[in-house]
mmCIF file of C-alpha atoms and ligand atoms in Angstrom:
data_model
loop_
_atom_site.group_PDB
_atom_site.id
_atom_site.type_symbol
_atom_site.label_atom_id
_atom_site.label_comp_id
_atom_site.label_asym_id
_atom_site.label_seq_id
_atom_site.Cartn_x
_atom_site.Cartn_y
_atom_site.Cartn_z
ATOM 1 C CA MET A 1 -16.367 30.171 -0.764
ATOM 2 C CA GLN A 2 -19.276 29.293 1.256
ATOM 3 C CA SER A 3 -21.329 29.004 -2.179
ATOM 4 C CA HIS A 4 -19.034 27.443 -3.838
ATOM 5 C CA LEU A 5 -17.741 25.151 -1.716
ATOM 6 C CA LYS A 6 -21.241 23.582 -1.222
ATOM 7 C CA ASN A 7 -22.001 23.226 -4.862
ATOM 8 C CA ILE A 8 -18.932 20.637 -4.827
ATOM 9 C CA LEU A 9 -20.717 18.830 -1.698
ATOM 10 C CA LYS A 10 -23.938 18.858 -4.170
ATOM 11 C CA GLN A 11 -22.295 17.046 -6.463
ATOM 12 C CA GLN A 12 -21.077 14.681 -4.697
ATOM 13 C CA GLN A 13 -24.028 13.063 -3.228
ATOM 14 C CA GLN A 14 -25.746 14.150 -6.224
ATOM 15 C CA ALA A 15 -22.821 11.527 -7.976
ATOM 16 C CA ASP A 16 -23.183 9.105 -4.997
ATOM 17 C CA LEU A 17 -19.536 9.773 -4.946
ATOM 18 C CA TYR A 18 -20.074 12.004 -0.830
ATOM 19 C CA ARG A 19 -17.690 10.111 1.589
ATOM 20 C CA THR A 20 -18.707 9.763 5.091
ATOM 21 C CA ARG A 21 -15.719 9.110 7.873
ATOM 22 C CA LYS A 22 -17.866 6.115 10.104
ATOM 23 C CA ILE A 23 -17.237 6.154 13.979
ATOM 24 C CA HIS A 24 -17.827 2.282 14.967
ATOM 25 C CA GLN A 25 -19.673 2.428 17.967
ATOM 26 C CA LYS A 26 -20.971 -1.414 18.309
ATOM 27 C CA THR A 27 -19.032 -4.752 17.890
ATOM 28 C CA PHE A 28 -17.948 -5.357 13.790
ATOM 29 C CA LEU A 29 -16.413 -7.575 12.263
ATOM 30 C CA ASN A 30 -13.650 -5.670 10.749
ATOM 31 C CA PHE A 31 -13.238 -7.035 5.744
ATOM 32 C CA SER A 32 -12.598 -3.795 5.844
ATOM 33 C CA SER A 33 -8.303 -2.987 8.256
ATOM 34 C CA ASN A 34 -5.412 -3.008 6.217
ATOM 35 C CA ASP A 35 -3.835 -4.808 10.087
ATOM 36 C CA TYR A 36 -3.432 -7.909 7.581
ATOM 37 C CA LEU A 37 -1.424 -9.722 10.091
ATOM 38 C CA GLY A 38 -3.297 -8.422 13.284
ATOM 39 C CA LEU A 39 -0.695 -7.122 14.247
ATOM 40 C CA ALA A 40 -1.766 -3.560 15.592
ATOM 41 C CA ASN A 41 -3.412 -5.377 18.503
ATOM 42 C CA HIS A 42 -0.644 -7.057 19.157
ATOM 43 C CA PRO A 43 0.588 -6.640 23.244
ATOM 44 C CA SER A 44 3.920 -6.798 22.802
ATOM 45 C CA LEU A 45 3.501 -3.627 19.929
ATOM 46 C CA LYS A 46 2.190 -1.918 23.553
ATOM 47 C CA THR A 47 4.616 -2.514 25.789
ATOM 48 C CA THR A 48 7.677 -1.740 23.414
ATOM 49 C CA TRP A 49 5.110 0.954 23.170
ATOM 50 C CA GLN A 50 4.596 2.022 27.110
ATOM 51 C CA GLN A 51 8.241 1.261 27.380
ATOM 52 C CA ALA A 52 10.357 3.425 24.772
ATOM 53 C CA ALA A 53 7.639 6.541 25.159
ATOM 54 C CA ASP A 54 9.377 6.432 28.928
ATOM 55 C CA LYS A 55 12.057 6.693 27.834
ATOM 56 C CA TYR A 56 11.634 8.757 24.883
ATOM 57 C CA GLY A 57 9.064 10.791 25.235
ATOM 58 C CA ILE A 58 5.905 11.663 23.077
ATOM 59 C CA GLY A 59 7.236 13.868 20.289
ATOM 60 C CA SER A 60 10.758 13.585 18.204
ATOM 61 C CA GLY A 61 10.760 17.298 18.719
ATOM 62 C CA GLY A 62 12.118 17.729 15.180
ATOM 63 C CA SER A 63 13.197 17.321 11.327
ATOM 64 C CA HIS A 64 15.202 14.099 11.097
ATOM 65 C CA LEU A 65 18.387 16.681 9.938
ATOM 66 C CA ILE A 66 18.331 18.586 12.617
ATOM 67 C CA THR A 67 17.294 17.118 16.253
ATOM 68 C CA GLY A 68 14.659 14.576 15.040
ATOM 69 C CA HIS A 69 16.918 12.217 14.290
ATOM 70 C CA THR A 70 17.097 9.455 17.390
ATOM 71 C CA GLN A 71 18.404 5.795 17.926
ATOM 72 C CA ALA A 72 15.568 4.464 17.702
ATOM 73 C CA HIS A 73 15.535 5.524 14.005
ATOM 74 C CA HIS A 74 18.531 4.661 13.382
ATOM 75 C CA GLU A 75 18.249 0.603 14.809
ATOM 76 C CA LEU A 76 14.577 0.183 12.899
ATOM 77 C CA GLU A 77 16.292 1.841 9.379
ATOM 78 C CA THR A 78 18.513 -1.386 9.809
ATOM 79 C CA THR A 79 16.069 -3.133 10.683
ATOM 80 C CA LEU A 80 14.446 -3.038 7.052
ATOM 81 C CA ALA A 81 17.541 -2.254 4.995
ATOM 82 C CA ALA A 82 18.398 -6.293 6.341
ATOM 83 C CA TYR A 83 14.766 -7.707 6.145
ATOM 84 C CA THR A 84 14.659 -6.161 2.535
ATOM 85 C CA GLN A 85 18.373 -6.861 1.585
ATOM 86 C CA ARG A 86 19.437 -3.794 0.355
ATOM 87 C CA GLU A 87 22.527 -1.197 1.733
ATOM 88 C CA ARG A 88 20.479 0.771 3.077
ATOM 89 C CA ALA A 89 16.983 2.026 4.192
ATOM 90 C CA LEU A 90 15.133 5.733 5.200
ATOM 91 C CA LEU A 91 12.495 6.052 7.508
ATOM 92 C CA PHE A 92 9.276 8.002 6.257
ATOM 93 C CA SER A 93 6.505 9.794 8.043
ATOM 94 C CA THR A 94 3.843 7.775 5.650
ATOM 95 C CA GLY A 95 3.899 6.357 2.006
ATOM 96 C CA TYR A 96 2.498 9.123 0.111
ATOM 97 C CA MET A 97 5.653 10.920 1.569
ATOM 98 C CA ALA A 98 8.165 9.054 0.874
ATOM 99 C CA ASN A 99 7.033 8.674 -2.372
ATOM 100 C CA LEU A 100 7.121 12.430 -2.919
ATOM 101 C CA GLY A 101 10.642 12.290 -1.675
ATOM 102 C CA VAL A 102 12.691 9.730 -3.552
ATOM 103 C CA ILE A 103 10.192 10.372 -6.976
ATOM 104 C CA THR A 104 11.322 14.810 -6.935
ATOM 105 C CA SER A 105 14.255 13.453 -6.306
ATOM 106 C CA LEU A 106 15.232 11.298 -9.197
ATOM 107 C CA VAL A 107 13.652 12.336 -11.810
ATOM 108 C CA GLY A 108 13.079 16.858 -13.275
ATOM 109 C CA ARG A 109 11.542 17.925 -16.420
ATOM 110 C CA HIS A 110 13.293 16.596 -19.330
ATOM 111 C CA ASP A 111 12.692 12.839 -17.982
ATOM 112 C CA ALA A 112 9.469 10.563 -18.320
ATOM 113 C CA ILE A 113 8.243 8.447 -15.737
ATOM 114 C CA PHE A 114 5.625 5.607 -16.485
ATOM 115 C CA LEU A 115 3.125 4.584 -14.558
ATOM 116 C CA ASP A 116 0.249 1.306 -14.476
ATOM 117 C CA LYS A 117 -2.889 3.107 -15.206
ATOM 118 C CA LEU A 118 -3.999 1.241 -12.193
ATOM 119 C CA ASN A 119 -1.250 3.270 -9.347
ATOM 120 C CA HIS A 120 -1.464 4.083 -5.935
ATOM 121 C CA ALA A 121 -2.706 8.528 -5.997
ATOM 122 C CA SER A 122 0.279 8.889 -4.606
ATOM 123 C CA LEU A 123 2.306 7.730 -7.346
ATOM 124 C CA ILE A 124 0.149 9.828 -9.649
ATOM 125 C CA ASP A 125 0.662 12.763 -7.328
ATOM 126 C CA ALA A 126 4.478 12.157 -7.034
ATOM 127 C CA ALA A 127 4.971 11.926 -10.587
ATOM 128 C CA LEU A 128 3.388 15.375 -11.343
ATOM 129 C CA LEU A 129 4.996 16.986 -9.293
ATOM 130 C CA SER A 130 8.242 15.769 -10.805
ATOM 131 C CA ARG A 131 7.329 17.792 -13.353
ATOM 132 C CA ALA A 132 8.775 14.250 -15.791
ATOM 133 C CA LYS A 133 6.253 13.500 -19.180
ATOM 134 C CA ILE A 134 4.022 11.639 -17.432
ATOM 135 C CA HIS A 135 3.122 8.456 -19.722
ATOM 136 C CA ARG A 136 0.504 5.970 -18.019
ATOM 137 C CA TYR A 137 0.614 1.940 -19.695
ATOM 138 C CA ALA A 138 -2.261 0.055 -19.484
ATOM 139 C CA HIS A 139 -3.472 -2.170 -16.563
ATOM 140 C CA ASN A 140 0.707 -4.616 -16.604
ATOM 141 C CA ASN A 141 0.261 -4.422 -19.940
ATOM 142 C CA ILE A 142 3.531 -4.671 -21.478
ATOM 143 C CA SER A 143 3.716 -4.450 -25.188
ATOM 144 C CA ASN A 144 2.178 -1.332 -23.713
ATOM 145 C CA LEU A 145 4.905 -0.644 -21.538
ATOM 146 C CA GLU A 146 7.185 -0.826 -23.846
ATOM 147 C CA LYS A 147 5.962 0.519 -27.158
ATOM 148 C CA LEU A 148 6.067 3.619 -24.731
ATOM 149 C CA LEU A 149 9.227 3.185 -23.716
ATOM 150 C CA GLU A 150 10.834 2.401 -27.538
ATOM 151 C CA LYS A 151 9.607 6.277 -28.880
ATOM 152 C CA SER A 152 11.056 8.557 -25.783
ATOM 153 C CA SER A 153 14.013 9.858 -25.733
ATOM 154 C CA ALA A 154 13.979 11.583 -22.301
ATOM 155 C CA LYS A 155 17.485 11.094 -20.855
ATOM 156 C CA HIS A 156 16.519 9.570 -17.205
ATOM 157 C CA LYS A 157 13.252 7.221 -17.078
ATOM 158 C CA LEU A 158 11.446 5.354 -14.725
ATOM 159 C CA ILE A 159 8.955 3.389 -14.436
ATOM 160 C CA ILE A 160 6.953 2.496 -10.710
ATOM 161 C CA THR A 161 4.305 1.083 -10.130
ATOM 162 C CA ASP A 162 3.011 -1.851 -7.228
ATOM 163 C CA GLY A 163 3.686 -4.228 -6.744
ATOM 164 C CA VAL A 164 -0.208 -5.254 -5.251
ATOM 165 C CA PHE A 165 -2.559 -2.661 -6.817
ATOM 166 C CA SER A 166 -4.246 -2.025 -3.908
ATOM 167 C CA MET A 167 -8.206 -2.380 -4.372
ATOM 168 C CA ASP A 168 -7.784 -5.147 -7.044
ATOM 169 C CA GLY A 169 -5.761 -7.292 -5.680
ATOM 170 C CA ASP A 170 -3.725 -9.144 -8.009
ATOM 171 C CA ILE A 171 -0.011 -8.393 -8.823
ATOM 172 C CA ALA A 172 1.749 -6.645 -10.474
ATOM 173 C CA LEU A 173 4.034 -8.559 -13.397
ATOM 174 C CA LEU A 174 7.359 -8.023 -12.031
ATOM 175 C CA ALA A 175 9.234 -10.357 -14.348
ATOM 176 C CA ASP A 176 8.586 -8.816 -17.599
ATOM 177 C CA ILE A 177 8.549 -4.793 -15.891
ATOM 178 C CA ALA A 178 12.325 -5.353 -14.862
ATOM 179 C CA GLN A 179 13.084 -7.351 -18.069
ATOM 180 C CA ILE A 180 11.937 -4.699 -20.251
ATOM 181 C CA ALA A 181 13.429 -1.518 -17.907
ATOM 182 C CA ASN A 182 16.956 -3.497 -18.208
ATOM 183 C CA LYS A 183 15.999 -3.216 -21.896
ATOM 184 C CA TYR A 184 15.554 0.139 -21.983
ATOM 185 C CA GLN A 185 18.219 1.108 -19.413
ATOM 186 C CA ALA A 186 14.963 2.764 -17.684
ATOM 187 C CA TRP A 187 14.657 2.465 -13.782
ATOM 188 C CA LEU A 188 12.309 0.311 -11.922
ATOM 189 C CA MET A 189 10.190 1.529 -9.062
ATOM 190 C CA VAL A 190 8.459 -0.768 -6.553
ATOM 191 C CA ASP A 191 5.525 0.765 -4.839
ATOM 192 C CA ASP A 192 4.623 -2.637 -2.409
ATOM 193 C CA ALA A 193 2.473 -1.270 0.144
ATOM 194 C CA HIS A 194 0.315 -4.150 0.123
ATOM 195 C CA GLY A 195 3.188 -6.241 -0.736
ATOM 196 C CA LEU A 196 6.021 -6.867 2.168
ATOM 197 C CA GLY A 197 4.889 -8.716 4.962
ATOM 198 C CA ILE A 198 2.552 -10.769 2.978
ATOM 199 C CA LEU A 199 3.734 -11.661 -0.054
ATOM 200 C CA GLY A 200 7.412 -14.840 -1.114
ATOM 201 C CA ASN A 201 8.565 -17.834 1.933
ATOM 202 C CA ASN A 202 10.177 -15.359 4.258
ATOM 203 C CA GLY A 203 7.296 -12.472 3.857
ATOM 204 C CA ARG A 204 9.865 -9.828 2.280
ATOM 205 C CA GLY A 205 6.810 -9.326 -0.575
ATOM 206 C CA SER A 206 6.434 -9.469 -4.659
ATOM 207 C CA LEU A 207 10.113 -8.761 -4.301
ATOM 208 C CA GLU A 208 10.873 -12.302 -3.110
ATOM 209 C CA MET A 209 7.908 -13.967 -5.105
ATOM 210 C CA TYR A 210 9.500 -13.054 -8.058
ATOM 211 C CA ASN A 211 13.359 -13.550 -7.022
ATOM 212 C CA LEU A 212 14.176 -9.594 -8.120
ATOM 213 C CA ASP A 213 16.852 -8.613 -6.075
ATOM 214 C CA ALA A 214 18.039 -4.413 -5.635
ATOM 215 C CA GLU A 215 19.839 -4.922 -8.927
ATOM 216 C CA ASN A 216 15.994 -5.502 -10.314
ATOM 217 C CA VAL A 217 14.526 -3.254 -8.893
ATOM 218 C CA PRO A 218 16.482 0.128 -7.291
ATOM 219 C CA ILE A 219 14.246 1.605 -5.762
ATOM 220 C CA LEU A 220 11.716 -0.487 -3.468
ATOM 221 C CA MET A 221 9.269 1.703 -1.171
ATOM 222 C CA GLY A 222 7.050 -0.565 1.529
ATOM 223 C CA THR A 223 4.596 1.311 4.418
ATOM 224 C CA LEU A 224 4.138 0.258 8.237
ATOM 225 C CA GLY A 225 0.751 0.977 8.734
ATOM 226 C CA LYS A 226 -0.553 -2.543 6.324
ATOM 227 C CA ALA A 227 1.290 -5.598 6.944
ATOM 228 C CA PHE A 228 3.151 -4.140 9.783
ATOM 229 C CA GLY A 229 0.140 -2.829 11.455
ATOM 230 C CA THR A 230 1.058 0.861 12.989
ATOM 231 C CA PHE A 231 2.224 3.475 10.690
ATOM 232 C CA GLY A 232 4.981 4.976 8.612
ATOM 233 C CA ALA A 233 7.024 4.176 5.181
ATOM 234 C CA PHE A 234 9.934 3.601 4.446
ATOM 235 C CA ILE A 235 12.438 3.753 1.422
ATOM 236 C CA ALA A 236 14.986 0.896 0.276
ATOM 237 C CA GLY A 237 17.786 1.066 -2.041
ATOM 238 C CA SER A 238 21.821 1.447 -2.221
ATOM 239 C CA GLU A 239 23.449 3.273 -0.233
ATOM 240 C CA LEU A 240 24.018 6.634 -2.791
ATOM 241 C CA LEU A 241 20.088 6.348 -2.990
ATOM 242 C CA ILE A 242 19.288 6.541 0.513
ATOM 243 C CA GLU A 243 22.352 9.285 0.405
ATOM 244 C CA THR A 244 20.161 11.202 -2.248
ATOM 245 C CA LEU A 245 17.367 11.074 -0.709
ATOM 246 C CA ILE A 246 18.308 12.594 2.768
ATOM 247 C CA GLN A 247 19.884 15.931 0.687
ATOM 248 C CA SER A 248 16.854 15.929 -1.415
ATOM 249 C CA ALA A 249 13.626 14.591 -0.874
ATOM 250 C CA ARG A 250 11.737 17.355 0.808
ATOM 251 C CA SER A 251 9.481 15.353 2.214
ATOM 252 C CA TYR A 252 11.875 13.661 4.133
ATOM 253 C CA ILE A 253 13.925 17.285 5.724
ATOM 254 C CA TYR A 254 11.279 19.609 5.998
ATOM 255 C CA THR A 255 9.273 17.671 7.925
ATOM 256 C CA THR A 256 9.382 16.406 12.293
ATOM 257 C CA ALA A 257 11.088 13.120 12.447
ATOM 258 C CA LEU A 258 8.379 10.191 13.920
ATOM 259 C CA PRO A 259 8.095 10.084 17.162
ATOM 260 C CA PRO A 260 10.971 8.327 18.591
ATOM 261 C CA ALA A 261 8.636 5.519 20.504
ATOM 262 C CA LEU A 262 6.963 4.432 17.278
ATOM 263 C CA ALA A 263 9.993 3.779 15.202
ATOM 264 C CA ALA A 264 10.682 1.221 18.404
ATOM 265 C CA THR A 265 8.025 -0.187 18.116
ATOM 266 C CA ILE A 266 7.714 -0.190 13.826
ATOM 267 C CA LYS A 267 11.129 -2.166 15.059
ATOM 268 C CA THR A 268 9.212 -4.083 16.853
ATOM 269 C CA SER A 269 6.317 -5.860 14.467
ATOM 270 C CA ILE A 270 9.183 -6.758 11.735
ATOM 271 C CA GLU A 271 10.446 -8.387 14.471
ATOM 272 C CA ILE A 272 7.414 -10.494 15.568
ATOM 273 C CA ALA A 273 6.013 -10.075 11.540
ATOM 274 C CA LYS A 274 8.959 -12.448 10.823
ATOM 275 C CA GLN A 275 9.290 -14.664 14.649
ATOM 276 C CA GLU A 276 5.186 -15.387 13.737
ATOM 277 C CA PRO A 277 4.980 -16.792 10.481
ATOM 278 C CA TRP A 278 1.750 -18.592 11.081
ATOM 279 C CA ARG A 279 0.347 -15.058 10.900
ATOM 280 C CA ARG A 280 1.582 -14.820 7.435
ATOM 281 C CA GLN A 281 0.933 -18.517 6.597
ATOM 282 C CA HIS A 282 -3.366 -18.885 8.142
ATOM 283 C CA LEU A 283 -4.069 -15.423 6.369
ATOM 284 C CA HIS A 284 -3.201 -17.797 3.014
ATOM 285 C CA GLU A 285 -5.281 -20.099 4.180
ATOM 286 C CA LEU A 286 -8.031 -17.913 4.758
ATOM 287 C CA ILE A 287 -7.973 -15.750 1.503
ATOM 288 C CA LYS A 288 -7.793 -19.967 -0.726
ATOM 289 C CA TYR A 289 -11.525 -20.876 1.661
ATOM 290 C CA PHE A 290 -12.752 -17.763 0.835
ATOM 291 C CA ARG A 291 -12.043 -18.848 -2.585
ATOM 292 C CA THR A 292 -12.622 -22.211 -2.668
ATOM 293 C CA ASN A 293 -16.068 -21.185 -0.680
ATOM 294 C CA ALA A 294 -16.260 -17.842 -3.196
ATOM 295 C CA ALA A 295 -17.107 -19.760 -6.766
ATOM 296 C CA LYS A 296 -19.471 -21.989 -4.642
ATOM 297 C CA LEU A 297 -21.816 -19.483 -3.847
ATOM 298 C CA LYS A 298 -20.914 -17.778 -7.437
ATOM 299 C CA ILE A 299 -19.160 -14.303 -6.002
ATOM 300 C CA PRO A 300 -17.220 -12.867 -8.871
ATOM 301 C CA LEU A 301 -14.121 -11.899 -7.431
ATOM 302 C CA THR A 302 -11.746 -10.581 -9.007
ATOM 303 C CA ASP A 303 -8.987 -12.679 -9.399
ATOM 304 C CA SER A 304 -6.396 -12.160 -6.712
ATOM 305 C CA ILE A 305 -4.406 -14.161 -4.295
ATOM 306 C CA THR A 306 -2.784 -11.409 -1.854
ATOM 307 C CA PRO A 307 -5.229 -10.572 0.887
ATOM 308 C CA ILE A 308 -7.159 -7.567 -1.363
ATOM 309 C CA GLN A 309 -10.154 -9.526 -3.010
ATOM 310 C CA ALA A 310 -12.590 -7.778 -4.364
ATOM 311 C CA ILE A 311 -16.419 -7.316 -5.991
ATOM 312 C CA ILE A 312 -16.770 -5.342 -8.935
ATOM 313 C CA ILE A 313 -20.602 -3.758 -8.407
ATOM 314 C CA GLY A 314 -20.633 -0.922 -11.326
ATOM 315 C CA ASP A 315 -21.943 1.210 -9.390
ATOM 316 C CA SER A 316 -21.704 4.306 -6.934
ATOM 317 C CA LYS A 317 -24.828 3.686 -6.422
ATOM 318 C CA SER A 318 -25.665 -0.145 -6.241
ATOM 319 C CA ALA A 319 -22.669 -0.739 -4.402
ATOM 320 C CA ILE A 320 -23.086 1.590 -1.293
ATOM 321 C CA ALA A 321 -26.557 -0.294 -1.150
ATOM 322 C CA ALA A 322 -24.205 -3.455 -1.044
ATOM 323 C CA SER A 323 -21.838 -1.638 2.073
ATOM 324 C CA GLU A 324 -25.149 -0.472 3.767
ATOM 325 C CA ALA A 325 -26.730 -4.293 3.513
ATOM 326 C CA LEU A 326 -23.543 -5.790 4.454
ATOM 327 C CA TYR A 327 -23.094 -3.203 8.109
ATOM 328 C CA GLU A 328 -26.563 -4.288 9.353
ATOM 329 C CA HIS A 329 -25.537 -7.592 9.537
ATOM 330 C CA ARG A 330 -22.158 -5.987 11.583
ATOM 331 C CA ILE A 331 -20.234 -6.829 8.891
ATOM 332 C CA ILE A 332 -17.516 -3.713 7.354
ATOM 333 C CA VAL A 333 -17.007 -3.918 4.168
ATOM 334 C CA THR A 334 -16.224 -0.110 2.440
ATOM 335 C CA ALA A 335 -17.347 0.338 -0.788
ATOM 336 C CA ILE A 336 -14.699 2.039 -3.347
ATOM 337 C CA ARG A 337 -15.997 4.377 -6.366
ATOM 338 C CA PRO A 338 -14.526 7.045 -8.400
ATOM 339 C CA PRO A 339 -12.372 7.924 -8.763
ATOM 340 C CA THR A 340 -10.165 5.920 -6.688
ATOM 341 C CA VAL A 341 -11.126 3.620 -9.354
ATOM 342 C CA PRO A 342 -11.974 3.692 -11.980
ATOM 343 C CA GLN A 343 -15.621 4.469 -13.521
ATOM 344 C CA GLY A 344 -18.371 2.014 -13.916
ATOM 345 C CA THR A 345 -16.486 -0.131 -11.287
ATOM 346 C CA ALA A 346 -17.235 0.733 -7.972
ATOM 347 C CA ARG A 347 -16.738 -2.061 -5.564
ATOM 348 C CA LEU A 348 -16.764 -4.059 -2.372
ATOM 349 C CA ARG A 349 -13.027 -4.151 -1.167
ATOM 350 C CA ILE A 350 -12.728 -7.672 0.573
ATOM 351 C CA THR A 351 -9.946 -7.686 3.446
ATOM 352 C CA LEU A 352 -8.539 -10.707 5.009
ATOM 353 C CA SER A 353 -6.139 -10.625 7.933
ATOM 354 C CA ALA A 354 -4.537 -13.023 10.210
ATOM 355 C CA LEU A 355 -6.604 -11.978 12.664
ATOM 356 C CA HIS A 356 -10.157 -13.808 11.409
ATOM 357 C CA ASP A 357 -11.077 -16.971 11.495
ATOM 358 C CA LYS A 358 -12.959 -20.112 9.167
ATOM 359 C CA LYS A 359 -16.363 -19.159 11.510
ATOM 360 C CA GLN A 360 -16.119 -15.496 10.300
ATOM 361 C CA ILE A 361 -15.213 -15.784 6.462
ATOM 362 C CA ASP A 362 -18.735 -18.032 6.378
ATOM 363 C CA GLU A 363 -20.667 -15.164 8.763
ATOM 364 C CA LEU A 364 -19.282 -12.881 5.547
ATOM 365 C CA LEU A 365 -19.530 -15.182 2.257
ATOM 366 C CA ALA A 366 -23.249 -16.372 3.778
ATOM 367 C CA ALA A 367 -24.311 -12.101 4.056
ATOM 368 C CA LEU A 368 -22.101 -11.239 0.436
ATOM 369 C CA VAL A 369 -24.788 -14.228 -0.974
ATOM 370 C CA ASN A 370 -28.099 -12.206 0.387
ATOM 371 C CA VAL A 371 -26.412 -8.104 -0.911
ATOM 372 C CA ILE A 372 -24.424 -8.776 -4.374
HETATM 373 C C1 PLP B 401 -1.317 2.851 1.456
HETATM 374 C C2 PLP B 401 -0.619 3.041 0.605
HETATM 375 C C3 PLP B 401 0.371 4.129 0.045
HETATM 376 C C4 PLP B 401 -0.015 4.836 1.213
HETATM 377 O O1 PLP B 401 1.263 4.325 1.768
HETATM 378 P P1 PLP B 401 0.373 5.561 3.597
HETATM 379 O O2 PLP B 401 2.017 4.986 4.642
HETATM 380 O O3 PLP B 401 -0.751 5.031 3.947
HETATM 381 O O4 PLP B 401 0.643 6.982 3.028
HETATM 382 C C5 PLP B 401 1.193 3.980 -1.153
HETATM 383 N N1 PLP B 401 0.851 3.394 -2.414
HETATM 384 C C6 PLP B 401 0.282 2.472 -1.629
HETATM 385 C C7 PLP B 401 0.400 1.320 -3.161
HETATM 386 C C8 PLP B 401 -0.350 2.417 -1.037
HETATM 387 O O5 PLP B 401 -1.539 0.984 -0.803
#
């Protein structure tokens, strides 16, 4: 086995695809975090966490269906349902697990799933696990999606798209997709991991931006480790959908419930996101500022109005070199390489946060000019 593993790792290295984990000891300017609203270090979250730990202890002690479900989890689910304007919400330990759970519960062998080519890895894995027939349509290409739907004779059809695409920052054409879903009697699921808390007048995500409701998009997935700065994920939908998941989502049933103190903390985080809209507003101002000035400096960005701003470099080696050069300037911008992104599109993925200021953006831009 050892020599087999050695070979695998050597190949990764030779292809410039070797992944390492960094522990950053010094102070850096971080442009790679998904803590878009800057809530991860919020003092009220820390206080809630401490007080709830005193009340509930640390571990939940079991799965939700045995003894792990507490008042804190229940209140969080109520908050999430209200936030997303749906009948109910169901808390999962991670977004990866939420996607596995909902997709395998909804479709099986005689059904078909339609996935955008750039969908998140967890959606692809969930689709594979479901055993449904998988169709992947070209990125945001509605006519391609329609052709595939037209040809399908599957019993149930499920269309799944990211709301905001995680490596490019662009937004799904949700109004068109919802229309097509309706036309072909397909169910529509949106993974809004990067839209929730950020997009829409009230931060309710990509669906609010497009004015789509639970009728148009019956299955909504959101994560709590990104804009909400904490951890975990949820599915929001109808009473029937949530009850079905409680009965059948294996990644919900066969796993330990989140620590209750964490559930209480997440609830505080959602309340703060609502009470402090300046975070979202400031973030959008920074995005505009960054884009305007990048254009002046001829820094090529992908088309994105979200905090995810990518610079396509091409080959993995150059992307790593650019990232390392930025690191020398004490700026963290991660290089994203295949298979996370398609071959030949290795990139710098910059993420902006409400905790940045314009001076820091200037610093980033100045450094970028020198390294790309
Ligand atoms: C991060 C992410 C997930 C996974 O969420 P976790 O809670 O980190 O497991 C799922 N989908 C998308 C689009 C994501 O960006």
